[in-house]
Short mmCIF file of C-alpha atoms in Angstrom, two decimals:
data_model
loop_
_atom_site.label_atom_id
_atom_site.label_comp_id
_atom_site.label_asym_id
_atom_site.label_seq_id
_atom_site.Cartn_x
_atom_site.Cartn_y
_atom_site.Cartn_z
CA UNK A 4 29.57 -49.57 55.80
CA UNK A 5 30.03 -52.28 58.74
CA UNK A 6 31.81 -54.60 56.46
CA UNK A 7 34.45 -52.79 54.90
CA UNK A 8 36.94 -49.34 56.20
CA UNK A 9 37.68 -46.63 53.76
CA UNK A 10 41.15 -44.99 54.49
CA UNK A 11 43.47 -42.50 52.47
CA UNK A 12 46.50 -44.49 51.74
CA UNK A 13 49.46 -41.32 52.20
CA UNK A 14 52.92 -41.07 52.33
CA UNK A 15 56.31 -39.49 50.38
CA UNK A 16 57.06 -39.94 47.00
CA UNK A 17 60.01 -42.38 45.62
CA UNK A 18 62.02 -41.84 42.36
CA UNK A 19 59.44 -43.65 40.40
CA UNK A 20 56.48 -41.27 42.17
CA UNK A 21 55.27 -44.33 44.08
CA UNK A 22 54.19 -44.29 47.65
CA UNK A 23 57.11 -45.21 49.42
CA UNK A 24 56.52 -45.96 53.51
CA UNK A 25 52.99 -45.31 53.27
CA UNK A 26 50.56 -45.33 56.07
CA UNK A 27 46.31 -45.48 56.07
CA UNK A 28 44.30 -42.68 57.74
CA UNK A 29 40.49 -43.52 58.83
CA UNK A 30 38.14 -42.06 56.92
CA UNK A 31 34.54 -41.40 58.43
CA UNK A 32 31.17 -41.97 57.06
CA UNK A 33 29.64 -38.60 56.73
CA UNK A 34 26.45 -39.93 55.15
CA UNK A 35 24.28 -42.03 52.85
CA UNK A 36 23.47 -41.11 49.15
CA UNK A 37 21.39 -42.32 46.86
CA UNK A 38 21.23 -45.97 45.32
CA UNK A 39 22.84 -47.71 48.48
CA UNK A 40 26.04 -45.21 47.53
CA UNK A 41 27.85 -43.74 51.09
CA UNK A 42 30.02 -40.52 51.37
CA UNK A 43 33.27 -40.80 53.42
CA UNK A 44 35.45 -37.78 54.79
CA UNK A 45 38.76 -37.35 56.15
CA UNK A 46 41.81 -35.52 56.05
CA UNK A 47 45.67 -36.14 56.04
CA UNK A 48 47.55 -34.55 58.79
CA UNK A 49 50.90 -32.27 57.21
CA UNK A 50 53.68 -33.50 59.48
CA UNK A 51 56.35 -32.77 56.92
CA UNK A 52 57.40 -31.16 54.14
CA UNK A 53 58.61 -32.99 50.65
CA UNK A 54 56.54 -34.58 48.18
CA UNK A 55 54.24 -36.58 48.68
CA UNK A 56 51.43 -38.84 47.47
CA UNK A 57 47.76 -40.36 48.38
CA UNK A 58 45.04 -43.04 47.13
CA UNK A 59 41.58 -43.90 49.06
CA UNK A 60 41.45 -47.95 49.50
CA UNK A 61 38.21 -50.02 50.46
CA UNK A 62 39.22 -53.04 52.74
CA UNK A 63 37.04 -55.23 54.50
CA UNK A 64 36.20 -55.13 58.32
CA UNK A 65 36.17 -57.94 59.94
CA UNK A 66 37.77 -59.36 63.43
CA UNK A 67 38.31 -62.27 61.42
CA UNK A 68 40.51 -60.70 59.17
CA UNK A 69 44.51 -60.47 59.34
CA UNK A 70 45.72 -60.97 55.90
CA UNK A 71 44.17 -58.34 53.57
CA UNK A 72 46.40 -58.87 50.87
CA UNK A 73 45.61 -62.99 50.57
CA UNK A 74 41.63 -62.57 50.52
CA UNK A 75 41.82 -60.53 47.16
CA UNK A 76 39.17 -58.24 48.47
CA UNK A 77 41.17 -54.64 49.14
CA UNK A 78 40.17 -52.07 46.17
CA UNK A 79 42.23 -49.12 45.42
CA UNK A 80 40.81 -45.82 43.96
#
């Protein structure tokens, strides 16, 4: 859990029902499982209405780090 930050990955829906504008919320560590496994919570805020669409994304954590995309490391659900 200190080396990566799980987030929801929300925002509205395009044409092609892809996340268009999207933005990351902070998930929390609520607690550890089983077999080095972790459970995370959060929720997304409902600031307005339309459709809309959301993913949970694992990205390192690291002061080092300012590029996520380049280091290959950011896993979507």
């Amino acid at each position: 859990p200190k080396d990566v930050t799980v987030e929801i990955y929300v925002g509205p829906l395009d044409v092609q029902q892809q996340i268009h504008e999207g933005k990351p919320v902070a998930m929390r560590l609520e607690t550890r499982l089983d077999g080095g496994r972790y459970r995370y919570v959060g929720s997304i805020p409902c600031e307005r209405t339309g459709m809309f669409g959301w993913t949970v994304r694992v990205r390192p954590n690291h002061p080092d780090v300012n590029n996520l995309l380049s280091l290959g490391l950011l896993t979507w659900q």
